[in-house]
Amino acid sequence: MAQKWELEKVRNIGISAHIDSGKTTLTERILFYTGRIHAIHDVRGKDGVGAKMDSMELEKERGITIQSAATSVFWGDTNINIIDTPGHVDFTVEVERALRVLDGAILVLCGTSGVQSQSITVDRQMKRYDVPRLAFINKLDRAGANPFRVTQQLREKLAHNAVMMQIPIGTEDDHRGVVDLVTMKAYTFDGPNGEKIVEADIPADMTDDAAKYREEMLEAVSMFDDDLMNKVLEGEPVTEDEIHKAVRAGVLSLDLTPVFMGSAYKNKGVQLLLNAVTRYLPNPKDITNKALDINNNEEEVLLKTENEKPLVALAFKLEDGRYGQLTYMRVYQGTLRKGDFIFNTTTDKKLKVPRVVKMNSDEMQDVEEAFAGDIVALFGVDCASGDTFTDGKVNYAMTSMHVPEAVISLAVSPKDKSDASNFSKALQKFRKEDPTFRVHRDEESNETIISGMGELHLEVYVERMKREFKCEVVTGQPQVAYRETIGSEADYDYTHKKQTGGSGQFAKVVGKIRPIPPEEEENFRFNNNIVGGRIPKEYIPACEKGFQDQLAKGTLIGFPIVNVEVDLDDGSYHDVDSSEMAFKICAMAAMRQAYERANPTALEPMMKVEVSAPEEFQGSVMGQINQRRGIIAGTQTQEAFVTVTAEVPLSEMFGYSNDLRSATQGKGEFTMEFAKYTPVPRSIQEELSKKYQEQRAAEKK
């Protein structure tokens, strides 16, 4: 067994992909071949047990992964920490979280469907966190599987320098194994669960193909090692070690994606993928991790993956276990011991480490200490996702992760008044667990509103309230997260005067507002152009706050106002009657005044929708998208299946899954993710505005 401090023998990897590409099935096989489990259960297995990594009841029922699960295995003498992440776009934050703390990843692609919409999202996330990756083309036993086409898609759609390290021996029903282009041997997998690897010579009818693809592989890989390049150019023989060294260099530089293949479900190719993980993916020392020094103006500091350094760890995921809150933590530097005191640099709280465990999905194994490069879980630590912990010798914060905006809301209330305390407990817990799950109280309607990434996202939380908190919930109609913005520049010149007994209130502000182009992705910008003390310095922040507060709810349809730049050019004050409050109220009124004149516009979330269905239903699919105000971006046909990509307003997507099913005899499926905000058609804007004004009038009564 590897010694804990041999960091070269540690891999922290994630497995990510489009929904239904076989990630959880692949992880199940990895657990089996590494001896972590002794029987294989499938995601939708007939035995009703469900895959090991889908430990949540809901996951077993729906056959999808909702929460990322963590496990730790040994392959040879290498300790691999694995996080299996969800593929469904509604649970995208789980992928963000995992990639934030991982050193490497396996991008799983379906051998038939290839690069799909969520593969593109996952790839974008990997690039955001500079995660080196391998690709695994799965499901080669499926009809229409073609790893050559999928590799080409990796190059074209994701701009990867994808290089096949293997070619398949047969595909579809005839898929028996792979030819390894490094060893130039054929590998097939025998035994009831493919545990016996049989090495043989390359089949005679494949030798020419193997030679051709090996040449292509060597040409691509030699770019990362000068000695290898010289040998390849001179036509000299090259060793396996030289190839491995070059591939590893290419992977670590993020300029090479080696492609492996097989069928996890049919137990083919998984062990060779594990060999590649240990050979090519980085160990914690290969990765540069940075933190911000809070005591030094948040200056960037490089962390060293060394046990003797001061402790720096990041809580990247929270889960409510049987024994209270479970906090997943990645130790970047130093050592974390049971019984130690650690500091949460986000809240400045000091706490004692009660219990440290290594996770295997929902099972745990107690450990006394965790070292630099480790991923562990702690019990009894009260914190939020994204908090940084140190031993008090340094005051660092790890950079935060990207949290997407919520696009859909739902009014919820407990069915039974006696469940109110369980209801609020559940909301509090989910909010801490998942940064994309938001809760707020609508002051006007007095309703509790939950917001998230999509219908399924909120559906799962409503279901979890019922199961985990025994709290039946009544839900309202799903509500789209519209936005408001301005279409043109407008001036404001507003004086706020109020005279009551004693001192009054006086403030005057003059300036203009203008739209910020949406591509700048800035919701609010404030420019203070006051000179000569026309407004005293101490009142400027109150003005900014007033303008900003007024943007929280627009007067057109009652949604937040975005992309607005405010210039404060002039104003005046009174020695006695002016105050921060007076200037804040004045700025709010000035914003209302200018907003009415600035051509206010309603914006709606547009979703990128990808629908795939048998070719004979292409007409119906496209017709449905057009009916829903969708704009078709492209269609692609392969193996009698058509994939339609479109942009459709979220408000038109409710109930789409049922319509699609009935139009395609249950054979169509779709995914959607947020693309951008766009102006609402004039007729719909008028309708929304009328509805909002009626609602306000009713509330005033």
Short mmCIF file of N, CA, C and O in Angstrom, two decimals, residues 438-556:
data_model
loop_
_atom_site.label_atom_id
_atom_site.label_comp_id
_atom_site.label_asym_id
_atom_site.label_seq_id
_atom_site.Cartn_x
_atom_site.Cartn_y
_atom_site.Cartn_z
N ARG A 438 -31.52 29.09 -4.27
CA ARG A 438 -31.71 30.33 -3.52
C ARG A 438 -33.11 30.39 -2.94
O ARG A 438 -34.06 29.87 -3.53
N VAL A 439 -33.23 31.03 -1.78
CA VAL A 439 -34.54 31.15 -1.13
C VAL A 439 -34.75 32.61 -0.75
O VAL A 439 -33.83 33.25 -0.23
N HIS A 440 -35.92 33.16 -1.04
CA HIS A 440 -36.22 34.50 -0.51
C HIS A 440 -37.72 34.63 -0.25
O HIS A 440 -38.52 33.82 -0.72
N ARG A 441 -38.04 35.62 0.51
CA ARG A 441 -39.45 35.85 0.85
C ARG A 441 -39.94 37.02 0.02
O ARG A 441 -39.32 38.08 0.01
N ASP A 442 -41.02 36.83 -0.71
CA ASP A 442 -41.60 37.93 -1.49
C ASP A 442 -42.46 38.76 -0.55
O ASP A 442 -43.51 38.32 -0.08
N GLU A 443 -41.99 39.98 -0.26
CA GLU A 443 -42.66 40.83 0.73
C GLU A 443 -44.11 41.13 0.33
O GLU A 443 -45.00 41.22 1.15
N GLU A 444 -44.31 41.32 -1.00
CA GLU A 444 -45.66 41.73 -1.44
C GLU A 444 -46.67 40.59 -1.33
O GLU A 444 -47.76 40.76 -0.83
N SER A 445 -46.27 39.40 -1.84
CA SER A 445 -47.25 38.30 -1.82
C SER A 445 -47.12 37.46 -0.56
O SER A 445 -47.91 36.56 -0.31
N ASN A 446 -46.06 37.73 0.24
CA ASN A 446 -45.82 37.00 1.48
C ASN A 446 -45.56 35.51 1.25
O ASN A 446 -45.90 34.68 2.08
N GLU A 447 -44.98 35.19 0.09
CA GLU A 447 -44.72 33.78 -0.23
C GLU A 447 -43.23 33.48 -0.10
O GLU A 447 -42.39 34.36 -0.26
N THR A 448 -42.91 32.21 0.15
CA THR A 448 -41.51 31.77 0.13
C THR A 448 -41.21 31.33 -1.30
O THR A 448 -41.92 30.48 -1.85
N ILE A 449 -40.17 31.91 -1.88
CA ILE A 449 -39.82 31.60 -3.27
C ILE A 449 -38.48 30.87 -3.30
O ILE A 449 -37.50 31.33 -2.71
N ILE A 450 -38.44 29.71 -3.98
CA ILE A 450 -37.15 29.04 -4.18
C ILE A 450 -36.76 29.20 -5.65
O ILE A 450 -37.62 29.19 -6.53
N SER A 451 -35.46 29.39 -5.90
CA SER A 451 -34.99 29.58 -7.28
C SER A 451 -33.85 28.63 -7.55
O SER A 451 -33.08 28.30 -6.64
N GLY A 452 -33.72 28.22 -8.81
CA GLY A 452 -32.65 27.28 -9.14
C GLY A 452 -32.36 27.25 -10.62
O GLY A 452 -32.74 28.15 -11.37
N MET A 453 -31.71 26.15 -11.04
CA MET A 453 -31.17 26.06 -12.40
C MET A 453 -32.14 25.46 -13.42
O MET A 453 -31.84 25.43 -14.60
N GLY A 454 -33.25 24.91 -12.95
CA GLY A 454 -34.19 24.31 -13.91
C GLY A 454 -35.29 23.58 -13.17
O GLY A 454 -35.25 23.45 -11.95
N GLU A 455 -36.28 23.09 -13.93
CA GLU A 455 -37.43 22.42 -13.32
C GLU A 455 -37.00 21.21 -12.48
O GLU A 455 -37.45 21.02 -11.37
N LEU A 456 -36.10 20.38 -13.05
CA LEU A 456 -35.67 19.16 -12.35
C LEU A 456 -34.96 19.50 -11.04
O LEU A 456 -35.16 18.85 -10.02
N HIS A 457 -34.15 20.55 -11.08
CA HIS A 457 -33.40 20.99 -9.90
C HIS A 457 -34.36 21.26 -8.73
O HIS A 457 -34.20 20.74 -7.63
N LEU A 458 -35.40 22.06 -8.99
CA LEU A 458 -36.34 22.41 -7.92
C LEU A 458 -37.22 21.21 -7.55
O LEU A 458 -37.56 21.00 -6.39
N GLU A 459 -37.55 20.40 -8.56
CA GLU A 459 -38.37 19.20 -8.33
C GLU A 459 -37.68 18.26 -7.33
O GLU A 459 -38.31 17.71 -6.43
N VAL A 460 -36.36 18.11 -7.51
CA VAL A 460 -35.59 17.22 -6.63
C VAL A 460 -35.61 17.74 -5.19
O VAL A 460 -35.77 16.99 -4.24
N TYR A 461 -35.49 19.06 -5.03
CA TYR A 461 -35.50 19.62 -3.66
C TYR A 461 -36.87 19.49 -3.01
O TYR A 461 -36.98 19.21 -1.81
N VAL A 462 -37.93 19.66 -3.79
CA VAL A 462 -39.29 19.51 -3.24
C VAL A 462 -39.48 18.06 -2.79
O VAL A 462 -40.02 17.77 -1.71
N GLU A 463 -38.99 17.13 -3.61
CA GLU A 463 -39.09 15.70 -3.29
C GLU A 463 -38.26 15.37 -2.04
O GLU A 463 -38.67 14.60 -1.19
N ARG A 464 -37.08 15.98 -1.94
CA ARG A 464 -36.22 15.73 -0.77
C ARG A 464 -36.85 16.25 0.52
O ARG A 464 -36.67 15.67 1.58
N MET A 465 -37.59 17.36 0.43
CA MET A 465 -38.29 17.88 1.63
C MET A 465 -39.26 16.83 2.15
O MET A 465 -39.39 16.60 3.34
N LYS A 466 -39.94 16.20 1.19
CA LYS A 466 -40.95 15.20 1.54
C LYS A 466 -40.27 13.99 2.20
O LYS A 466 -40.72 13.49 3.22
N ARG A 467 -39.15 13.54 1.61
CA ARG A 467 -38.53 12.30 2.09
C ARG A 467 -37.65 12.51 3.32
O ARG A 467 -37.71 11.75 4.26
N GLU A 468 -36.81 13.52 3.26
CA GLU A 468 -35.83 13.68 4.34
C GLU A 468 -36.40 14.44 5.53
O GLU A 468 -35.93 14.29 6.65
N PHE A 469 -37.39 15.30 5.29
CA PHE A 469 -37.92 16.13 6.38
C PHE A 469 -39.39 15.87 6.68
O PHE A 469 -40.01 16.59 7.43
N LYS A 470 -39.93 14.82 6.00
CA LYS A 470 -41.35 14.45 6.21
C LYS A 470 -42.26 15.69 6.09
O LYS A 470 -43.14 15.92 6.91
N CYS A 471 -41.96 16.50 5.08
CA CYS A 471 -42.71 17.76 4.95
C CYS A 471 -43.32 17.83 3.55
O CYS A 471 -42.61 18.01 2.56
N GLU A 472 -44.64 17.64 3.47
CA GLU A 472 -45.35 17.76 2.18
C GLU A 472 -45.39 19.24 1.79
O GLU A 472 -45.66 20.09 2.64
N VAL A 473 -45.13 19.52 0.53
CA VAL A 473 -45.05 20.92 0.10
C VAL A 473 -46.06 21.22 -1.00
O VAL A 473 -46.29 20.41 -1.89
N VAL A 474 -46.66 22.41 -0.92
CA VAL A 474 -47.56 22.88 -1.98
C VAL A 474 -46.75 23.83 -2.85
O VAL A 474 -46.09 24.74 -2.32
N THR A 475 -46.75 23.61 -4.16
CA THR A 475 -45.96 24.50 -5.03
C THR A 475 -46.89 25.31 -5.93
O THR A 475 -47.93 24.83 -6.35
N GLY A 476 -46.45 26.53 -6.24
CA GLY A 476 -47.20 27.38 -7.16
C GLY A 476 -46.75 27.11 -8.59
O GLY A 476 -46.03 26.16 -8.86
N GLN A 477 -47.14 27.98 -9.49
CA GLN A 477 -46.70 27.87 -10.89
C GLN A 477 -45.21 28.23 -10.98
O GLN A 477 -44.77 29.17 -10.32
N PRO A 478 -44.42 27.50 -11.80
CA PRO A 478 -43.02 27.91 -11.96
C PRO A 478 -42.96 29.34 -12.50
O PRO A 478 -43.79 29.73 -13.34
N GLN A 479 -42.04 30.12 -12.03
CA GLN A 479 -41.94 31.53 -12.41
C GLN A 479 -40.58 31.77 -13.07
O GLN A 479 -39.54 31.41 -12.52
N VAL A 480 -40.60 32.34 -14.26
CA VAL A 480 -39.35 32.61 -14.97
C VAL A 480 -38.66 33.82 -14.35
O VAL A 480 -39.30 34.80 -13.99
N ALA A 481 -37.33 33.75 -14.26
CA ALA A 481 -36.58 34.88 -13.70
C ALA A 481 -36.33 35.91 -14.80
O ALA A 481 -35.28 35.92 -15.44
N TYR A 482 -37.33 36.76 -15.04
CA TYR A 482 -37.16 37.84 -16.02
C TYR A 482 -36.20 38.88 -15.45
O TYR A 482 -35.89 38.88 -14.26
N ARG A 483 -35.75 39.77 -16.31
CA ARG A 483 -34.95 40.93 -15.88
C ARG A 483 -35.49 42.15 -16.61
O ARG A 483 -36.20 42.03 -17.61
N GLU A 484 -35.12 43.33 -16.12
CA GLU A 484 -35.46 44.56 -16.85
C GLU A 484 -34.16 45.29 -17.15
O GLU A 484 -33.17 45.11 -16.45
N THR A 485 -34.17 46.10 -18.20
CA THR A 485 -33.00 46.92 -18.51
C THR A 485 -33.47 48.20 -19.19
O THR A 485 -34.68 48.40 -19.38
N ILE A 486 -32.52 49.05 -19.57
CA ILE A 486 -32.91 50.28 -20.26
C ILE A 486 -32.39 50.25 -21.69
O ILE A 486 -31.38 49.61 -21.98
N GLY A 487 -33.11 50.93 -22.56
CA GLY A 487 -32.75 50.89 -23.97
C GLY A 487 -32.02 52.14 -24.42
O GLY A 487 -31.43 52.17 -25.50
N SER A 488 -32.07 53.22 -23.62
CA SER A 488 -31.41 54.46 -24.05
C SER A 488 -30.95 55.27 -22.84
O SER A 488 -31.27 54.94 -21.70
N GLU A 489 -30.23 56.35 -23.12
CA GLU A 489 -29.72 57.22 -22.06
C GLU A 489 -30.84 58.14 -21.57
O GLU A 489 -31.73 58.50 -22.35
N ALA A 490 -30.81 58.52 -20.30
CA ALA A 490 -31.81 59.47 -19.79
C ALA A 490 -31.19 60.29 -18.66
O ALA A 490 -30.33 59.81 -17.92
N ASP A 491 -31.64 61.55 -18.55
CA ASP A 491 -31.13 62.44 -17.49
C ASP A 491 -32.00 62.34 -16.26
O ASP A 491 -33.18 61.97 -16.34
N TYR A 492 -31.43 62.72 -15.13
CA TYR A 492 -32.26 62.90 -13.93
C TYR A 492 -31.81 64.19 -13.24
O TYR A 492 -30.64 64.59 -13.33
N ASP A 493 -32.75 64.84 -12.60
CA ASP A 493 -32.47 66.06 -11.83
C ASP A 493 -33.53 66.06 -10.74
O ASP A 493 -34.69 66.40 -10.98
N TYR A 494 -33.14 65.62 -9.55
CA TYR A 494 -34.17 65.42 -8.53
C TYR A 494 -33.77 66.07 -7.21
O TYR A 494 -32.61 65.96 -6.77
N THR A 495 -34.74 66.75 -6.60
CA THR A 495 -34.51 67.36 -5.29
C THR A 495 -35.45 66.71 -4.28
O THR A 495 -36.66 66.59 -4.53
N HIS A 496 -34.86 66.26 -3.19
CA HIS A 496 -35.68 65.64 -2.14
C HIS A 496 -35.75 66.63 -0.97
O HIS A 496 -34.73 67.01 -0.40
N LYS A 497 -36.98 67.08 -0.65
CA LYS A 497 -37.18 68.05 0.43
C LYS A 497 -38.27 67.54 1.33
O LYS A 497 -39.32 67.11 0.85
N LYS A 498 -38.03 67.58 2.61
CA LYS A 498 -39.09 67.18 3.53
C LYS A 498 -38.95 68.04 4.77
O LYS A 498 -37.86 68.10 5.37
N GLN A 499 -40.01 68.74 5.13
CA GLN A 499 -39.93 69.60 6.30
C GLN A 499 -40.96 69.15 7.32
O GLN A 499 -42.16 69.22 7.07
N THR A 500 -40.49 68.62 8.42
CA THR A 500 -41.41 68.29 9.50
C THR A 500 -40.89 69.03 10.71
O THR A 500 -39.88 69.76 10.62
N GLY A 501 -41.50 68.84 11.89
CA GLY A 501 -41.00 69.52 13.10
C GLY A 501 -39.54 69.16 13.30
O GLY A 501 -39.12 68.05 13.06
N GLY A 502 -38.72 70.09 13.72
CA GLY A 502 -37.29 69.82 13.93
C GLY A 502 -36.56 69.86 12.60
O GLY A 502 -37.02 70.52 11.66
N SER A 503 -35.43 69.12 12.51
CA SER A 503 -34.65 69.20 11.26
C SER A 503 -35.37 68.45 10.14
O SER A 503 -36.02 67.45 10.36
N GLY A 504 -35.23 68.98 8.94
CA GLY A 504 -35.90 68.38 7.78
C GLY A 504 -34.94 67.48 7.02
O GLY A 504 -33.93 67.03 7.56
N GLN A 505 -35.29 67.20 5.76
CA GLN A 505 -34.42 66.39 4.91
C GLN A 505 -34.22 67.15 3.61
O GLN A 505 -35.18 67.67 3.03
N PHE A 506 -32.97 67.23 3.15
CA PHE A 506 -32.72 67.91 1.88
C PHE A 506 -31.57 67.21 1.16
O PHE A 506 -30.54 66.89 1.74
N ALA A 507 -31.79 66.96 -0.15
CA ALA A 507 -30.73 66.42 -1.01
C ALA A 507 -31.10 66.69 -2.45
O ALA A 507 -32.29 66.68 -2.80
N LYS A 508 -30.07 66.93 -3.28
CA LYS A 508 -30.34 67.12 -4.71
C LYS A 508 -29.27 66.37 -5.50
O LYS A 508 -28.08 66.45 -5.18
N VAL A 509 -29.69 65.60 -6.50
CA VAL A 509 -28.73 64.89 -7.37
C VAL A 509 -29.07 65.15 -8.83
O VAL A 509 -30.25 65.24 -9.20
N VAL A 510 -28.02 65.29 -9.64
CA VAL A 510 -28.19 65.54 -11.08
C VAL A 510 -27.22 64.63 -11.82
O VAL A 510 -26.08 64.47 -11.40
N GLY A 511 -27.67 64.07 -12.93
CA GLY A 511 -26.77 63.21 -13.71
C GLY A 511 -27.55 62.48 -14.78
O GLY A 511 -28.62 62.93 -15.22
N LYS A 512 -27.00 61.31 -15.21
CA LYS A 512 -27.70 60.54 -16.25
C LYS A 512 -27.47 59.04 -16.06
O LYS A 512 -26.52 58.63 -15.38
N ILE A 513 -28.35 58.25 -16.68
CA ILE A 513 -28.16 56.80 -16.68
C ILE A 513 -28.07 56.34 -18.13
O ILE A 513 -28.64 56.98 -19.02
N ARG A 514 -27.31 55.27 -18.36
CA ARG A 514 -27.20 54.75 -19.73
C ARG A 514 -27.04 53.23 -19.67
O ARG A 514 -26.60 52.69 -18.65
N PRO A 515 -27.39 52.54 -20.78
CA PRO A 515 -27.25 51.07 -20.76
C PRO A 515 -25.79 50.62 -20.86
O PRO A 515 -24.99 51.28 -21.51
N ILE A 516 -25.47 49.50 -20.19
CA ILE A 516 -24.15 48.85 -20.35
C ILE A 516 -24.37 47.72 -21.35
O ILE A 516 -25.33 46.95 -21.21
N PRO A 517 -23.51 47.57 -22.38
CA PRO A 517 -23.71 46.46 -23.33
C PRO A 517 -23.73 45.12 -22.59
O PRO A 517 -22.89 44.88 -21.70
N PRO A 518 -24.69 44.22 -22.92
CA PRO A 518 -24.84 42.94 -22.19
C PRO A 518 -23.56 42.11 -22.17
O PRO A 518 -23.28 41.42 -21.20
N GLU A 519 -22.75 42.20 -23.26
CA GLU A 519 -21.54 41.36 -23.30
C GLU A 519 -20.53 41.74 -22.21
O GLU A 519 -19.62 40.97 -21.89
N GLU A 520 -20.67 42.92 -21.63
CA GLU A 520 -19.74 43.33 -20.55
C GLU A 520 -20.10 42.66 -19.22
O GLU A 520 -19.36 42.75 -18.24
N GLU A 521 -21.26 42.02 -19.18
CA GLU A 521 -21.69 41.23 -18.01
C GLU A 521 -21.56 41.99 -16.69
O GLU A 521 -21.10 41.46 -15.69
N GLU A 522 -21.91 43.26 -16.71
CA GLU A 522 -21.89 44.05 -15.47
C GLU A 522 -23.29 44.58 -15.24
O GLU A 522 -23.88 45.22 -16.11
N ASN A 523 -23.85 44.32 -14.07
CA ASN A 523 -25.23 44.74 -13.82
C ASN A 523 -25.34 46.20 -13.42
O ASN A 523 -26.33 46.85 -13.70
N PHE A 524 -24.30 46.73 -12.76
CA PHE A 524 -24.39 48.11 -12.26
C PHE A 524 -23.01 48.74 -12.22
O PHE A 524 -22.04 48.11 -11.80
N ARG A 525 -22.93 49.98 -12.69
CA ARG A 525 -21.67 50.71 -12.63
C ARG A 525 -21.98 52.12 -12.17
O ARG A 525 -22.96 52.72 -12.65
N PHE A 526 -21.17 52.66 -11.26
CA PHE A 526 -21.44 54.00 -10.72
C PHE A 526 -20.22 54.88 -10.92
O PHE A 526 -19.10 54.51 -10.57
N ASN A 527 -20.43 56.06 -11.54
CA ASN A 527 -19.32 56.99 -11.77
C ASN A 527 -19.57 58.27 -10.98
O ASN A 527 -20.57 58.96 -11.20
N ASN A 528 -18.66 58.56 -10.06
CA ASN A 528 -18.80 59.77 -9.27
C ASN A 528 -18.03 60.91 -9.94
O ASN A 528 -16.81 60.92 -9.95
N ASN A 529 -18.76 61.85 -10.55
CA ASN A 529 -18.11 62.97 -11.26
C ASN A 529 -18.24 64.29 -10.49
O ASN A 529 -18.14 65.37 -11.07
N ILE A 530 -18.50 64.21 -9.20
CA ILE A 530 -18.72 65.43 -8.39
C ILE A 530 -17.38 66.13 -8.15
O ILE A 530 -16.41 65.51 -7.73
N VAL A 531 -17.36 67.45 -8.43
CA VAL A 531 -16.15 68.24 -8.14
C VAL A 531 -16.55 69.45 -7.29
O VAL A 531 -17.73 69.83 -7.24
N GLY A 532 -15.57 69.99 -6.62
CA GLY A 532 -15.81 71.23 -5.85
C GLY A 532 -16.73 71.05 -4.67
O GLY A 532 -17.37 72.01 -4.23
N GLY A 533 -16.85 69.79 -4.18
CA GLY A 533 -17.65 69.56 -2.97
C GLY A 533 -19.13 69.88 -3.09
O GLY A 533 -19.79 70.22 -2.11
N ARG A 534 -19.68 69.77 -4.33
CA ARG A 534 -21.12 70.05 -4.52
C ARG A 534 -21.96 69.11 -3.65
O ARG A 534 -23.04 69.44 -3.21
N ILE A 535 -21.48 67.86 -3.54
CA ILE A 535 -22.07 66.92 -2.57
C ILE A 535 -20.89 66.45 -1.71
O ILE A 535 -19.89 65.96 -2.25
N PRO A 536 -20.96 66.58 -0.39
CA PRO A 536 -19.84 66.15 0.46
C PRO A 536 -19.52 64.66 0.25
O PRO A 536 -20.42 63.85 0.00
N LYS A 537 -18.21 64.35 0.33
CA LYS A 537 -17.71 62.98 0.09
C LYS A 537 -18.48 61.92 0.88
O LYS A 537 -18.75 60.83 0.39
N GLU A 538 -18.81 62.25 2.14
CA GLU A 538 -19.42 61.21 2.99
C GLU A 538 -20.82 60.80 2.52
O GLU A 538 -21.35 59.79 2.96
N TYR A 539 -21.44 61.62 1.63
CA TYR A 539 -22.78 61.27 1.15
C TYR A 539 -22.76 60.49 -0.17
O TYR A 539 -23.79 59.99 -0.62
N ILE A 540 -21.58 60.41 -0.81
CA ILE A 540 -21.51 59.72 -2.13
C ILE A 540 -21.89 58.24 -2.01
O ILE A 540 -22.71 57.74 -2.79
N PRO A 541 -21.35 57.48 -1.01
CA PRO A 541 -21.75 56.06 -0.91
C PRO A 541 -23.26 55.90 -0.72
O PRO A 541 -23.85 54.94 -1.24
N ALA A 542 -23.90 56.85 -0.01
CA ALA A 542 -25.36 56.77 0.19
C ALA A 542 -26.08 56.93 -1.14
O ALA A 542 -27.09 56.27 -1.41
N CYS A 543 -25.54 57.82 -2.01
CA CYS A 543 -26.15 58.00 -3.34
C CYS A 543 -26.03 56.69 -4.14
O CYS A 543 -27.00 56.21 -4.72
N GLU A 544 -24.80 56.11 -4.13
CA GLU A 544 -24.59 54.87 -4.88
C GLU A 544 -25.53 53.77 -4.39
O GLU A 544 -26.15 53.06 -5.17
N LYS A 545 -25.65 53.66 -3.06
CA LYS A 545 -26.52 52.65 -2.46
C LYS A 545 -27.98 52.87 -2.88
O LYS A 545 -28.71 51.93 -3.21
N GLY A 546 -28.40 54.14 -2.91
CA GLY A 546 -29.78 54.46 -3.30
C GLY A 546 -30.08 54.03 -4.73
O GLY A 546 -31.10 53.39 -5.01
N PHE A 547 -29.14 54.37 -5.65
CA PHE A 547 -29.33 53.96 -7.05
C PHE A 547 -29.39 52.44 -7.16
O PHE A 547 -30.25 51.88 -7.82
N GLN A 548 -28.47 51.78 -6.48
CA GLN A 548 -28.38 50.32 -6.56
C GLN A 548 -29.63 49.65 -5.97
O GLN A 548 -30.17 48.71 -6.55
N ASP A 549 -30.08 50.16 -4.82
CA ASP A 549 -31.28 49.58 -4.19
C ASP A 549 -32.50 49.68 -5.09
O ASP A 549 -33.35 48.80 -5.12
N GLN A 550 -32.58 50.80 -5.82
CA GLN A 550 -33.75 51.00 -6.68
C GLN A 550 -33.75 50.01 -7.85
O GLN A 550 -34.78 49.70 -8.42
N LEU A 551 -32.56 49.48 -8.18
CA LEU A 551 -32.47 48.53 -9.30
C LEU A 551 -32.94 47.13 -8.90
O LEU A 551 -33.08 46.25 -9.74
N ALA A 552 -33.17 46.91 -7.59
CA ALA A 552 -33.55 45.57 -7.13
C ALA A 552 -34.91 45.16 -7.69
O ALA A 552 -35.20 43.98 -7.87
N LYS A 553 -35.76 46.15 -7.97
CA LYS A 553 -37.09 45.81 -8.51
C LYS A 553 -37.55 46.90 -9.45
O LYS A 553 -37.74 48.05 -9.04
N GLY A 554 -37.69 46.55 -10.72
CA GLY A 554 -38.10 47.55 -11.72
C GLY A 554 -39.59 47.84 -11.66
O GLY A 554 -40.37 47.07 -11.10
N THR A 555 -39.97 48.95 -12.27
CA THR A 555 -41.38 49.34 -12.24
C THR A 555 -42.14 48.83 -13.46
O THR A 555 -43.34 49.01 -13.57
N LEU A 556 -41.42 48.20 -14.40
CA LEU A 556 -42.08 47.75 -15.62
C LEU A 556 -42.82 46.43 -15.39
O LEU A 556 -44.03 46.33 -15.59
#
